[in-house]
PDB file of C-alpha atoms and ligand atoms in Angstrom:
ATOM      1  CA  UNK K   1     -52.277  57.229 -98.361  1.00  0.00           C
ATOM      2  CA  UNK K   2     -48.616  58.233 -98.472  1.00  0.00           C
ATOM      3  CA  UNK K   3     -45.573  56.012 -97.728  1.00  0.00           C
ATOM      4  CA  UNK K   4     -44.987  57.961 -94.488  1.00  0.00           C
ATOM      5  CA  UNK K   5     -48.436  56.825 -93.247  1.00  0.00           C
ATOM      6  CA  UNK K   6     -47.330  53.148 -93.069  1.00  0.00           C
ATOM      7  CA  UNK K   7     -46.423  53.131 -89.345  1.00  0.00           C
ATOM      8  CA  UNK K   8     -49.581  55.034 -88.337  1.00  0.00           C
ATOM      9  CA  UNK K   9     -51.690  52.617 -90.387  1.00  0.00           C
ATOM     10  CA  UNK K  10     -49.991  49.638 -88.728  1.00  0.00           C
ATOM     11  CA  UNK K  11     -50.653  51.056 -85.230  1.00  0.00           C
ATOM     12  CA  UNK K  12     -54.247  51.910 -86.113  1.00  0.00           C
ATOM     13  CA  UNK K  13     -55.027  48.416 -87.424  1.00  0.00           C
ATOM     14  CA  UNK K  14     -53.358  46.768 -84.394  1.00  0.00           C
ATOM     15  CA  UNK K  15     -55.635  48.863 -82.163  1.00  0.00           C
ATOM     16  CA  UNK K  16     -58.825  48.349 -84.184  1.00  0.00           C
ATOM     17  CA  UNK K  17     -58.170  44.601 -84.671  1.00  0.00           C
ATOM     18  CA  UNK K  18     -57.163  44.322 -80.981  1.00  0.00           C
ATOM     19  CA  UNK K  19     -53.939  42.522 -82.013  1.00  0.00           C
ATOM     20  CA  UNK K  20     -50.601  42.639 -80.253  1.00  0.00           C
ATOM     21  CA  UNK K  21     -47.967  42.384 -83.017  1.00  0.00           C
ATOM     22  CA  UNK K  22     -44.331  41.424 -82.402  1.00  0.00           C
ATOM     23  CA  UNK K  23     -41.621  43.789 -83.713  1.00  0.00           C
ATOM     24  CA  UNK K  24     -41.016  41.452 -86.656  1.00  0.00           C
ATOM     25  CA  UNK K  25     -44.666  41.262 -87.468  1.00  0.00           C
ATOM     26  CA  UNK K  26     -44.953  45.090 -87.298  1.00  0.00           C
ATOM     27  CA  UNK K  27     -42.056  45.493 -89.694  1.00  0.00           C
ATOM     28  CA  UNK K  28     -43.578  42.996 -92.118  1.00  0.00           C
ATOM     29  CA  UNK K  29     -46.915  44.755 -91.865  1.00  0.00           C
ATOM     30  CA  UNK K  30     -45.367  48.155 -92.686  1.00  0.00           C
ATOM     31  CA  UNK K  31     -43.392  46.610 -95.579  1.00  0.00           C
ATOM     32  CA  UNK K  32     -46.605  45.175 -96.948  1.00  0.00           C
ATOM     33  CA  UNK K  33     -48.359  48.547 -96.740  1.00  0.00           C
ATOM     34  CA  UNK K  34     -45.482  50.167 -98.667  1.00  0.00           C
ATOM     35  CA  UNK K  35     -45.484  47.298-101.194  1.00  0.00           C
ATOM     36  CA  UNK K  36     -49.213  47.754-101.886  1.00  0.00           C
ATOM     37  CA  UNK K  37     -48.795  51.512-102.064  1.00  0.00           C
ATOM     38  CA  UNK K  38     -46.324  50.869-104.888  1.00  0.00           C
ATOM     39  CA  UNK K  39     -48.449  48.353-106.799  1.00  0.00           C
ATOM     40  CA  UNK K  40     -51.878  49.933-106.102  1.00  0.00           C
ATOM     41  CA  UNK K  41     -51.574  53.591-105.044  1.00  0.00           C
ATOM     42  CA  UNK K  42     -55.174  54.231-106.159  1.00  0.00           C
ATOM     43  CA  UNK K  43     -56.462  51.475-103.874  1.00  0.00           C
ATOM     44  CA  UNK K  44     -54.905  52.753-100.627  1.00  0.00           C
ATOM     45  CA  UNK K  45     -56.883  55.331 -98.648  1.00  0.00           C
ATOM     46  CA  UNK K  46     -56.632  56.937 -95.213  1.00  0.00           C
ATOM     47  CA  UNK K  47     -58.946  59.259 -93.284  1.00  0.00           C
ATOM     48  CA  UNK K  48     -57.208  61.898 -91.185  1.00  0.00           C
ATOM     49  CA  UNK K  49     -58.542  63.688 -88.160  1.00  0.00           C
ATOM     50  CA  UNK K  50     -59.773  67.240 -88.708  1.00  0.00           C
ATOM     51  CA  UNK K  51     -58.557  67.194 -92.304  1.00  0.00           C
ATOM     52  CA  UNK K  52     -56.125  70.011 -92.892  1.00  0.00           C
ATOM     53  CA  UNK K  53     -55.024  72.504 -90.260  1.00  0.00           C
ATOM     54  CA  UNK K  54     -54.080  76.144 -90.855  1.00  0.00           C
ATOM     55  CA  UNK K  55     -50.662  75.072 -92.154  1.00  0.00           C
ATOM     56  CA  UNK K  56     -52.249  72.688 -94.625  1.00  0.00           C
ATOM     57  CA  UNK K  57     -50.800  69.611 -92.906  1.00  0.00           C
ATOM     58  CA  UNK K  58     -52.691  66.354 -92.640  1.00  0.00           C
ATOM     59  CA  UNK K  59     -53.947  65.340 -89.154  1.00  0.00           C
ATOM     60  CA  UNK K  60     -53.375  61.944 -87.490  1.00  0.00           C
ATOM     61  CA  UNK K  61     -54.594  58.901 -89.404  1.00  0.00           C
ATOM     62  CA  UNK K  62     -57.923  57.654 -87.981  1.00  0.00           C
ATOM     63  CA  UNK K  63     -59.067  55.274 -90.707  1.00  0.00           C
ATOM     64  CA  UNK K  64     -57.678  53.115 -93.512  1.00  0.00           C
ATOM     65  CA  UNK K  65     -58.772  50.937 -96.425  1.00  0.00           C
ATOM     66  CA  UNK K  66     -56.154  49.126 -98.525  1.00  0.00           C
ATOM     67  CA  UNK K  67     -57.257  47.377-101.706  1.00  0.00           C
ATOM     68  CA  UNK K  68     -55.556  45.874-104.733  1.00  0.00           C
ATOM     69  CA  UNK K  69     -56.462  44.760-108.236  1.00  0.00           C
ATOM     70  CA  UNK K  70     -55.053  41.574-109.682  1.00  0.00           C
ATOM     71  CA  UNK K  71     -56.274  41.036-113.253  1.00  0.00           C
ATOM     72  CA  UNK K  72     -60.068  41.424-112.937  1.00  0.00           C
ATOM     73  CA  UNK K  73     -60.182  40.528-109.224  1.00  0.00           C
ATOM     74  CA  UNK K  74     -60.490  43.259-106.563  1.00  0.00           C
ATOM     75  CA  UNK K  75     -59.137  42.404-103.091  1.00  0.00           C
ATOM     76  CA  UNK K  76     -59.487  44.251 -99.783  1.00  0.00           C
ATOM     77  CA  UNK K  77     -56.331  43.824 -97.697  1.00  0.00           C
ATOM     78  CA  UNK K  78     -56.958  46.036 -94.627  1.00  0.00           C
ATOM     79  CA  UNK K  79     -59.895  48.048 -93.287  1.00  0.00           C
ATOM     80  CA  UNK K  80     -60.171  49.856 -89.949  1.00  0.00           C
ATOM     81  CA  UNK K  81     -61.362  53.013 -88.215  1.00  0.00           C
ATOM     82  CA  UNK K  82     -60.011  54.168 -84.843  1.00  0.00           C
ATOM     83  CA  UNK K  83     -62.427  52.936 -82.131  1.00  0.00           C
ATOM     84  CA  UNK K  84     -63.076  56.516 -80.952  1.00  0.00           C
ATOM     85  CA  UNK K  85     -64.186  57.559 -84.435  1.00  0.00           C
ATOM     86  CA  UNK K  86     -66.347  54.586 -85.417  1.00  0.00           C
ATOM     87  CA  UNK K  87     -70.055  54.929 -86.217  1.00  0.00           C
ATOM     88  CA  UNK K  88     -69.736  58.333 -87.912  1.00  0.00           C
ATOM     89  CA  UNK K  89     -69.668  57.242 -91.542  1.00  0.00           C
ATOM     90  CA  UNK K  90     -65.851  57.189 -91.931  1.00  0.00           C
ATOM     91  CA  UNK K  91     -65.698  53.441 -92.586  1.00  0.00           C
ATOM     92  CA  UNK K  92     -68.403  53.701 -95.236  1.00  0.00           C
ATOM     93  CA  UNK K  93     -66.556  56.520 -97.003  1.00  0.00           C
ATOM     94  CA  UNK K  94     -63.262  54.593 -96.933  1.00  0.00           C
ATOM     95  CA  UNK K  95     -64.833  51.388 -98.236  1.00  0.00           C
ATOM     96  CA  UNK K  96     -66.583  53.351-101.017  1.00  0.00           C
ATOM     97  CA  UNK K  97     -63.211  54.793-102.078  1.00  0.00           C
ATOM     98  CA  UNK K  98     -61.570  51.353-102.051  1.00  0.00           C
ATOM     99  CA  UNK K  99     -64.485  49.692-103.876  1.00  0.00           C
ATOM    100  CA  UNK K 100     -64.332  52.538-106.444  1.00  0.00           C
ATOM    101  CA  UNK K 101     -60.764  51.478-107.205  1.00  0.00           C
ATOM    102  CA  UNK K 102     -62.171  48.081-108.192  1.00  0.00           C
ATOM    103  CA  UNK K 103     -64.594  49.582-110.755  1.00  0.00           C
ATOM    104  CA  UNK K 104     -64.394  47.340-113.804  1.00  0.00           C
ATOM    105  CA  UNK K 105     -63.370  44.297-111.747  1.00  0.00           C
ATOM    106  CA  UNK K 106     -66.244  41.864-111.813  1.00  0.00           C
ATOM    107  CA  UNK K 107     -65.126  39.798-108.880  1.00  0.00           C
ATOM    108  CA  UNK K 108     -64.105  40.659-105.337  1.00  0.00           C
ATOM    109  CA  UNK K 109     -62.464  38.782-102.451  1.00  0.00           C
ATOM    110  CA  UNK K 110     -61.488  39.533 -98.863  1.00  0.00           C
ATOM    111  CA  UNK K 111     -60.805  37.651 -95.649  1.00  0.00           C
ATOM    112  CA  UNK K 112     -63.009  39.245 -92.997  1.00  0.00           C
ATOM    113  CA  UNK K 113     -62.509  39.396 -89.259  1.00  0.00           C
ATOM    114  CA  UNK K 114     -65.587  38.469 -87.196  1.00  0.00           C
ATOM    115  CA  UNK K 115     -66.405  42.153 -86.623  1.00  0.00           C
ATOM    116  CA  UNK K 116     -70.176  42.760 -86.878  1.00  0.00           C
ATOM    117  CA  UNK K 117     -69.764  46.309 -88.212  1.00  0.00           C
ATOM    118  CA  UNK K 118     -67.287  45.180 -90.891  1.00  0.00           C
ATOM    119  CA  UNK K 119     -69.528  42.248 -91.888  1.00  0.00           C
ATOM    120  CA  UNK K 120     -72.440  44.676 -92.189  1.00  0.00           C
ATOM    121  CA  UNK K 121     -70.376  46.910 -94.484  1.00  0.00           C
ATOM    122  CA  UNK K 122     -69.247  43.929 -96.637  1.00  0.00           C
ATOM    123  CA  UNK K 123     -72.731  42.490 -97.048  1.00  0.00           C
ATOM    124  CA  UNK K 124     -74.072  45.928 -97.932  1.00  0.00           C
ATOM    125  CA  UNK K 125     -71.318  46.215-100.574  1.00  0.00           C
ATOM    126  CA  UNK K 126     -72.701  43.036-102.166  1.00  0.00           C
ATOM    127  CA  UNK K 127     -70.330  40.405-100.758  1.00  0.00           C
ATOM    128  CA  UNK K 128     -71.460  36.880 -99.866  1.00  0.00           C
ATOM    129  CA  UNK K 129     -70.057  35.808 -96.476  1.00  0.00           C
ATOM    130  CA  UNK K 130     -68.677  32.264 -96.239  1.00  0.00           C
ATOM    131  CA  UNK K 131     -67.807  31.091 -92.689  1.00  0.00           C
ATOM    132  CA  UNK K 132     -64.267  29.742 -92.426  1.00  0.00           C
ATOM    133  CA  UNK K 133     -62.309  27.212 -90.324  1.00  0.00           C
ATOM    134  CA  UNK K 134     -58.724  27.282 -89.188  1.00  0.00           C
ATOM    135  CA  UNK K 135     -56.417  24.316 -88.599  1.00  0.00           C
ATOM    136  CA  UNK K 136     -54.191  24.921 -85.646  1.00  0.00           C
ATOM    137  CA  UNK K 137     -51.816  23.116 -83.260  1.00  0.00           C
ATOM    138  CA  UNK K 138     -48.511  21.287 -83.392  1.00  0.00           C
ATOM    139  CA  UNK K 139     -47.957  18.869 -86.279  1.00  0.00           C
ATOM    140  CA  UNK K 140     -47.680  15.225 -85.185  1.00  0.00           C
ATOM    141  CA  UNK K 141     -44.389  14.400 -86.939  1.00  0.00           C
ATOM    142  CA  UNK K 142     -45.058  10.652 -86.675  1.00  0.00           C
ATOM    143  CA  UNK K 143     -48.100  11.121 -88.946  1.00  0.00           C
ATOM    144  CA  UNK K 144     -46.148  12.750 -91.776  1.00  0.00           C
ATOM    145  CA  UNK K 145     -46.151  10.563 -94.905  1.00  0.00           C
ATOM    146  CA  UNK K 146     -43.269  10.430 -97.405  1.00  0.00           C
ATOM    147  CA  UNK K 147     -44.201  12.967-100.102  1.00  0.00           C
ATOM    148  CA  UNK K 148     -42.539  12.946-103.496  1.00  0.00           C
ATOM    149  CA  UNK K 149     -42.667  15.379-106.424  1.00  0.00           C
ATOM    150  CA  UNK K 150     -42.837  18.499-104.243  1.00  0.00           C
ATOM    151  CA  UNK K 151     -39.775  20.759-104.354  1.00  0.00           C
ATOM    152  CA  UNK K 152     -38.720  24.214-103.193  1.00  0.00           C
ATOM    153  CA  UNK K 153     -39.677  26.807-105.790  1.00  0.00           C
ATOM    154  CA  UNK K 154     -37.594  29.626-107.252  1.00  0.00           C
ATOM    155  CA  UNK K 155     -38.298  32.802-109.207  1.00  0.00           C
ATOM    156  CA  UNK K 156     -38.156  30.586-112.311  1.00  0.00           C
ATOM    157  CA  UNK K 157     -41.496  29.079-111.180  1.00  0.00           C
ATOM    158  CA  UNK K 158     -43.363  32.389-111.499  1.00  0.00           C
ATOM    159  CA  UNK K 159     -45.162  31.293-114.678  1.00  0.00           C
ATOM    160  CA  UNK K 160     -46.247  27.990-113.123  1.00  0.00           C
ATOM    161  CA  UNK K 161     -47.618  29.846-110.062  1.00  0.00           C
ATOM    162  CA  UNK K 162     -49.430  32.301-112.357  1.00  0.00           C
ATOM    163  CA  UNK K 163     -51.048  29.598-114.441  1.00  0.00           C
ATOM    164  CA  UNK K 164     -52.279  27.708-111.360  1.00  0.00           C
ATOM    165  CA  UNK K 165     -53.637  30.964-109.876  1.00  0.00           C
ATOM    166  CA  UNK K 166     -55.420  31.866-113.116  1.00  0.00           C
ATOM    167  CA  UNK K 167     -56.999  28.437-113.334  1.00  0.00           C
ATOM    168  CA  UNK K 168     -58.028  28.215-109.655  1.00  0.00           C
ATOM    169  CA  UNK K 169     -58.997  31.787-108.718  1.00  0.00           C
ATOM    170  CA  UNK K 170     -59.090  33.505-112.117  1.00  0.00           C
ATOM    171  CA  UNK K 171     -56.315  36.012-111.290  1.00  0.00           C
ATOM    172  CA  UNK K 172     -52.583  35.887-110.597  1.00  0.00           C
ATOM    173  CA  UNK K 173     -50.590  37.190-107.609  1.00  0.00           C
ATOM    174  CA  UNK K 174     -47.778  38.228-109.968  1.00  0.00           C
ATOM    175  CA  UNK K 175     -46.983  41.684-108.496  1.00  0.00           C
ATOM    176  CA  UNK K 176     -46.911  40.152-104.983  1.00  0.00           C
ATOM    177  CA  UNK K 177     -44.835  37.037-105.673  1.00  0.00           C
ATOM    178  CA  UNK K 178     -41.415  38.569-104.951  1.00  0.00           C
ATOM    179  CA  UNK K 179     -42.706  40.232-101.767  1.00  0.00           C
ATOM    180  CA  UNK K 180     -44.315  37.017-100.471  1.00  0.00           C
ATOM    181  CA  UNK K 181     -41.158  35.010-101.249  1.00  0.00           C
ATOM    182  CA  UNK K 182     -39.094  37.366 -99.071  1.00  0.00           C
ATOM    183  CA  UNK K 183     -41.130  36.247 -96.060  1.00  0.00           C
ATOM    184  CA  UNK K 184     -41.948  32.613 -96.844  1.00  0.00           C
ATOM    185  CA  UNK K 185     -40.815  29.498 -98.707  1.00  0.00           C
ATOM    186  CA  UNK K 186     -42.382  28.587-102.018  1.00  0.00           C
ATOM    187  CA  UNK K 187     -43.131  24.901-102.672  1.00  0.00           C
ATOM    188  CA  UNK K 188     -44.200  23.662-106.088  1.00  0.00           C
ATOM    189  CA  UNK K 189     -45.546  20.423-107.506  1.00  0.00           C
ATOM    190  CA  UNK K 190     -45.728  19.901-111.259  1.00  0.00           C
ATOM    191  CA  UNK K 191     -47.012  16.521-112.428  1.00  0.00           C
ATOM    192  CA  UNK K 192     -48.606  15.289-115.643  1.00  0.00           C
ATOM    193  CA  UNK K 193     -51.889  15.005-113.725  1.00  0.00           C
ATOM    194  CA  UNK K 194     -51.850  18.497-112.188  1.00  0.00           C
ATOM    195  CA  UNK K 195     -49.814  21.319-110.653  1.00  0.00           C
ATOM    196  CA  UNK K 196     -49.845  23.565-107.627  1.00  0.00           C
ATOM    197  CA  UNK K 197     -47.879  25.676-105.221  1.00  0.00           C
ATOM    198  CA  UNK K 198     -47.845  26.597-101.516  1.00  0.00           C
ATOM    199  CA  UNK K 199     -46.200  29.209 -99.320  1.00  0.00           C
ATOM    200  CA  UNK K 200     -44.961  28.244 -95.834  1.00  0.00           C
ATOM    201  CA  UNK K 201     -43.907  30.840 -93.266  1.00  0.00           C
ATOM    202  CA  UNK K 202     -42.749  30.469 -89.656  1.00  0.00           C
ATOM    203  CA  UNK K 203     -46.333  30.863 -88.473  1.00  0.00           C
ATOM    204  CA  UNK K 204     -48.052  28.491 -90.904  1.00  0.00           C
ATOM    205  CA  UNK K 205     -49.164  27.686 -94.427  1.00  0.00           C
ATOM    206  CA  UNK K 206     -50.156  31.083 -95.764  1.00  0.00           C
ATOM    207  CA  UNK K 207     -51.395  30.310 -99.272  1.00  0.00           C
ATOM    208  CA  UNK K 208     -51.929  27.238-101.459  1.00  0.00           C
ATOM    209  CA  UNK K 209     -53.483  26.578-104.866  1.00  0.00           C
ATOM    210  CA  UNK K 210     -53.579  23.467-107.010  1.00  0.00           C
ATOM    211  CA  UNK K 211     -55.384  22.193-110.070  1.00  0.00           C
ATOM    212  CA  UNK K 212     -56.659  19.108-108.231  1.00  0.00           C
ATOM    213  CA  UNK K 213     -57.146  17.882-104.660  1.00  0.00           C
ATOM    214  CA  UNK K 214     -54.492  15.163-104.811  1.00  0.00           C
ATOM    215  CA  UNK K 215     -51.806  17.722-105.677  1.00  0.00           C
ATOM    216  CA  UNK K 216     -53.181  20.135-103.046  1.00  0.00           C
ATOM    217  CA  UNK K 217     -52.941  17.425-100.365  1.00  0.00           C
ATOM    218  CA  UNK K 218     -49.376  16.541-101.340  1.00  0.00           C
ATOM    219  CA  UNK K 219     -48.405  20.208-101.090  1.00  0.00           C
ATOM    220  CA  UNK K 220     -50.128  20.648 -97.734  1.00  0.00           C
ATOM    221  CA  UNK K 221     -48.432  17.568 -96.263  1.00  0.00           C
ATOM    222  CA  UNK K 222     -45.024  18.812 -97.445  1.00  0.00           C
ATOM    223  CA  UNK K 223     -45.764  22.336 -96.172  1.00  0.00           C
ATOM    224  CA  UNK K 224     -46.733  20.963 -92.731  1.00  0.00           C
ATOM    225  CA  UNK K 225     -43.563  18.838 -92.713  1.00  0.00           C
ATOM    226  CA  UNK K 226     -41.547  22.044 -93.203  1.00  0.00           C
ATOM    227  CA  UNK K 227     -43.057  23.936 -90.258  1.00  0.00           C
ATOM    228  CA  UNK K 228     -40.770  24.228 -87.220  1.00  0.00           C
ATOM    229  CA  UNK K 229     -41.003  20.953 -85.194  1.00  0.00           C
ATOM    230  CA  UNK K 230     -42.787  21.489 -81.884  1.00  0.00           C
ATOM    231  CA  UNK K 231     -44.060  24.979 -82.753  1.00  0.00           C
ATOM    232  CA  UNK K 232     -47.739  25.745 -83.249  1.00  0.00           C
ATOM    233  CA  UNK K 233     -48.832  26.236 -86.837  1.00  0.00           C
ATOM    234  CA  UNK K 234     -51.877  27.620 -88.604  1.00  0.00           C
ATOM    235  CA  UNK K 235     -53.783  27.101 -91.854  1.00  0.00           C
ATOM    236  CA  UNK K 236     -56.511  29.735 -92.138  1.00  0.00           C
ATOM    237  CA  UNK K 237     -59.431  30.936 -94.256  1.00  0.00           C
ATOM    238  CA  UNK K 238     -60.797  27.452 -95.083  1.00  0.00           C
ATOM    239  CA  UNK K 239     -64.415  27.330 -96.219  1.00  0.00           C
ATOM    240  CA  UNK K 240     -66.188  23.957 -96.276  1.00  0.00           C
ATOM    241  CA  UNK K 241     -65.025  23.666 -99.913  1.00  0.00           C
ATOM    242  CA  UNK K 242     -61.550  22.856 -98.565  1.00  0.00           C
ATOM    243  CA  UNK K 243     -62.292  19.504 -96.918  1.00  0.00           C
ATOM    244  CA  UNK K 244     -59.185  18.123 -98.651  1.00  0.00           C
ATOM    245  CA  UNK K 245     -57.230  20.450 -96.290  1.00  0.00           C
ATOM    246  CA  UNK K 246     -59.295  19.672 -93.203  1.00  0.00           C
ATOM    247  CA  UNK K 247     -58.665  15.952 -93.773  1.00  0.00           C
ATOM    248  CA  UNK K 248     -54.894  16.474 -94.024  1.00  0.00           C
ATOM    249  CA  UNK K 249     -54.903  18.747 -90.958  1.00  0.00           C
ATOM    250  CA  UNK K 250     -56.810  16.230 -88.835  1.00  0.00           C
ATOM    251  CA  UNK K 251     -54.520  13.394 -89.947  1.00  0.00           C
ATOM    252  CA  UNK K 252     -51.545  15.600 -89.002  1.00  0.00           C
ATOM    253  CA  UNK K 253     -52.884  16.041 -85.460  1.00  0.00           C
ATOM    254  CA  UNK K 254     -54.126  19.627 -85.879  1.00  0.00           C
ATOM    255  CA  UNK K 255     -57.505  20.724 -84.537  1.00  0.00           C
ATOM    256  CA  UNK K 256     -60.293  22.513 -86.376  1.00  0.00           C
ATOM    257  CA  UNK K 257     -61.371  25.860 -84.950  1.00  0.00           C
ATOM    258  CA  UNK K 258     -63.794  28.487 -86.098  1.00  0.00           C
ATOM    259  CA  UNK K 259     -61.930  31.224 -87.985  1.00  0.00           C
ATOM    260  CA  UNK K 260     -63.973  34.067 -89.499  1.00  0.00           C
ATOM    261  CA  UNK K 261     -65.320  34.697 -93.027  1.00  0.00           C
ATOM    262  CA  UNK K 262     -64.232  34.651 -96.624  1.00  0.00           C
ATOM    263  CA  UNK K 263     -66.242  37.373 -98.393  1.00  0.00           C
ATOM    264  CA  UNK K 264     -66.705  36.994-102.155  1.00  0.00           C
ATOM    265  CA  UNK K 265     -68.482  38.907-104.864  1.00  0.00           C
ATOM    266  CA  UNK K 266     -69.493  37.340-108.193  1.00  0.00           C
ATOM    267  CA  UNK K 267     -67.490  34.198-107.543  1.00  0.00           C
ATOM    268  CA  UNK K 268     -67.649  30.911-105.658  1.00  0.00           C
ATOM    269  CA  UNK K 269     -64.912  29.939-103.200  1.00  0.00           C
ATOM    270  CA  UNK K 270     -61.956  28.841-105.360  1.00  0.00           C
ATOM    271  CA  UNK K 271     -60.880  25.231-104.664  1.00  0.00           C
ATOM    272  CA  UNK K 272     -58.558  23.622-103.910  1.00  0.00           C
ATOM    273  CA  UNK K 273     -57.342  26.900-102.451  1.00  0.00           C
ATOM    274  CA  UNK K 274     -56.063  28.365 -99.186  1.00  0.00           C
ATOM    275  CA  UNK K 275     -56.562  32.131 -99.553  1.00  0.00           C
ATOM    276  CA  UNK K 276     -53.865  34.528 -98.423  1.00  0.00           C
ATOM    277  CA  UNK K 277     -55.164  36.790 -95.631  1.00  0.00           C
ATOM    278  CA  UNK K 278     -53.536  39.886 -97.149  1.00  0.00           C
ATOM    279  CA  UNK K 279     -53.524  39.129-100.877  1.00  0.00           C
ATOM    280  CA  UNK K 280     -56.743  37.116-101.341  1.00  0.00           C
TER     281      UNK K 280
HETATM  282  C1  COA B 301     -65.519  48.053 -89.785  1.00  0.00           C
HETATM  283  C2  COA B 301     -65.177  49.502 -89.522  1.00  0.00           C
HETATM  284  C3  COA B 301     -63.954  49.870 -90.354  1.00  0.00           C
HETATM  285  C4  COA B 301     -66.372  50.381 -89.921  1.00  0.00           C
HETATM  286  O1  COA B 301     -66.022  51.737 -89.708  1.00  0.00           O
HETATM  287  P1  COA B 301     -67.066  52.818 -89.126  1.00  0.00           P
HETATM  288  O2  COA B 301     -66.457  54.141 -89.344  1.00  0.00           O
HETATM  289  O3  COA B 301     -67.450  52.438 -87.755  1.00  0.00           O
HETATM  290  O4  COA B 301     -68.318  52.593 -90.106  1.00  0.00           O
HETATM  291  P2  COA B 301     -69.466  53.655 -90.429  1.00  0.00           P
HETATM  292  O5  COA B 301     -69.507  54.693 -89.373  1.00  0.00           O
HETATM  293  O6  COA B 301     -69.303  54.123 -91.822  1.00  0.00           O
HETATM  294  O7  COA B 301     -70.744  52.799 -90.370  1.00  0.00           O
HETATM  295  C5  COA B 301     -71.311  52.481 -89.135  1.00  0.00           C
HETATM  296  C6  COA B 301     -72.658  53.134 -88.962  1.00  0.00           C
HETATM  297  O8  COA B 301     -72.455  54.518 -88.766  1.00  0.00           O
HETATM  298  C7  COA B 301     -73.638  55.196 -89.114  1.00  0.00           C
HETATM  299  N1  COA B 301     -73.309  56.316 -90.009  1.00  0.00           N
HETATM  300  C8  COA B 301     -73.010  56.314 -91.317  1.00  0.00           C
HETATM  301  N2  COA B 301     -72.793  57.569 -91.754  1.00  0.00           N
HETATM  302  C9  COA B 301     -72.944  58.375 -90.690  1.00  0.00           C
HETATM  303  C10 COA B 301     -72.853  59.788 -90.504  1.00  0.00           C
HETATM  304  N3  COA B 301     -72.528  60.597 -91.520  1.00  0.00           N
HETATM  305  N4  COA B 301     -73.073  60.269 -89.258  1.00  0.00           N
HETATM  306  C11 COA B 301     -73.371  59.455 -88.228  1.00  0.00           C
HETATM  307  N5  COA B 301     -73.490  58.120 -88.365  1.00  0.00           N
HETATM  308  C12 COA B 301     -73.274  57.599 -89.572  1.00  0.00           C
HETATM  309  C13 COA B 301     -74.539  54.265 -89.776  1.00  0.00           C
HETATM  310  O9  COA B 301     -75.538  53.875 -88.873  1.00  0.00           O
HETATM  311  C14 COA B 301     -73.636  53.089 -90.089  1.00  0.00           C
HETATM  312  O10 COA B 301     -74.375  51.935 -90.103  1.00  0.00           O
HETATM  313  P3  COA B 301     -75.273  51.531 -91.386  1.00  0.00           P
HETATM  314  O11 COA B 301     -74.947  52.420 -92.532  1.00  0.00           O
HETATM  315  O12 COA B 301     -74.870  50.111 -91.645  1.00  0.00           O
HETATM  316  O13 COA B 301     -76.680  51.665 -90.893  1.00  0.00           O
HETATM  317  C15 COA B 301     -64.879  49.718 -88.024  1.00  0.00           C
HETATM  318  O14 COA B 301     -66.021  49.350 -87.297  1.00  0.00           O
HETATM  319  C16 COA B 301     -63.679  48.981 -87.497  1.00  0.00           C
HETATM  320  O15 COA B 301     -62.563  49.479 -87.542  1.00  0.00           O
HETATM  321  N6  COA B 301     -63.863  47.758 -86.919  1.00  0.00           N
HETATM  322  C17 COA B 301     -62.780  47.035 -86.244  1.00  0.00           C
HETATM  323  C18 COA B 301     -61.689  46.608 -87.176  1.00  0.00           C
HETATM  324  C19 COA B 301     -62.132  45.496 -88.085  1.00  0.00           C
HETATM  325  O16 COA B 301     -62.526  44.454 -87.638  1.00  0.00           O
HETATM  326  N7  COA B 301     -62.035  45.746 -89.403  1.00  0.00           N
HETATM  327  C20 COA B 301     -62.425  44.800 -90.411  1.00  0.00           C
HETATM  328  C21 COA B 301     -61.260  44.002 -90.849  1.00  0.00           C
HETATM  329  S1  COA B 301     -61.785  42.685 -91.941  1.00  0.00           S
END
């Protein structure tokens, strides 16, 4: 993949995922592609139609697989083939290239859409599929408790975030921290009994990790309190290991819906943890 493929990759995934993205969302998506192309150029692959023409130029992008390595954890961030070109082996070739980038990483993680062909590919690549729930709806502000010891984070909290990530999921998000903080608010909690962090964006709580459930619940309550009053919010990718989150969500007036799958290789679902859809 080259940086100039970012827009084509965004369009292709919107089509294959059947998702209508707002202009803002599109821009963020393209920025993320370029970010991952900088941190993990060897993990980003495209398939182009008809290969190279007589002038040696690449054809239109018809498939993509974007993966990243964080410590010894391999993560798949995007995976799609144009609907007209599916079922011809392109997806398998792309996933093989992306998985090859993770050679030497023992563990793997991805948030899967409920696409039968994708799930088939993931299982065949050795991933265990864990069904996930999503908390969704408008937060009942009258249910919000007073939460202390949670504060807005800064770049000075990078080491705290790293140590919680290492403890909870065995790998940091260090190269992605600055990028994620451009699009969301970091909250941190650092007590004698445990620590944790969460990211809140306009559309929901996008990532959370803590060294114990009590800290995770505090962070989730504070994150929900900081969502825009009256607007729908989302907490996604919750396996049944995250009942601490389901309990907070229900108490906050959100409803539980079926989400999709968390796919993991050589690891159990980290907990307490809300996985990031793009960064694992
Ligand atoms: C998931 C996805 C990327 C797979 O891509 P794909 O190109 O359709 O996948 P493949 O063609 O490699 O595999 C599909 C089948 O094609 C067939 N196939 C493989 N190689 C082939 C070849 N050389 N010639 C003809 N058929 C072939 C096989 O039957 C294969 O199934 P099997 O190997 O499991 O028996 C694609 O279906 C997709 O974009 N889905 C929607 C987007 C989505 O949800 N993505 C996942 C996000 S988490």
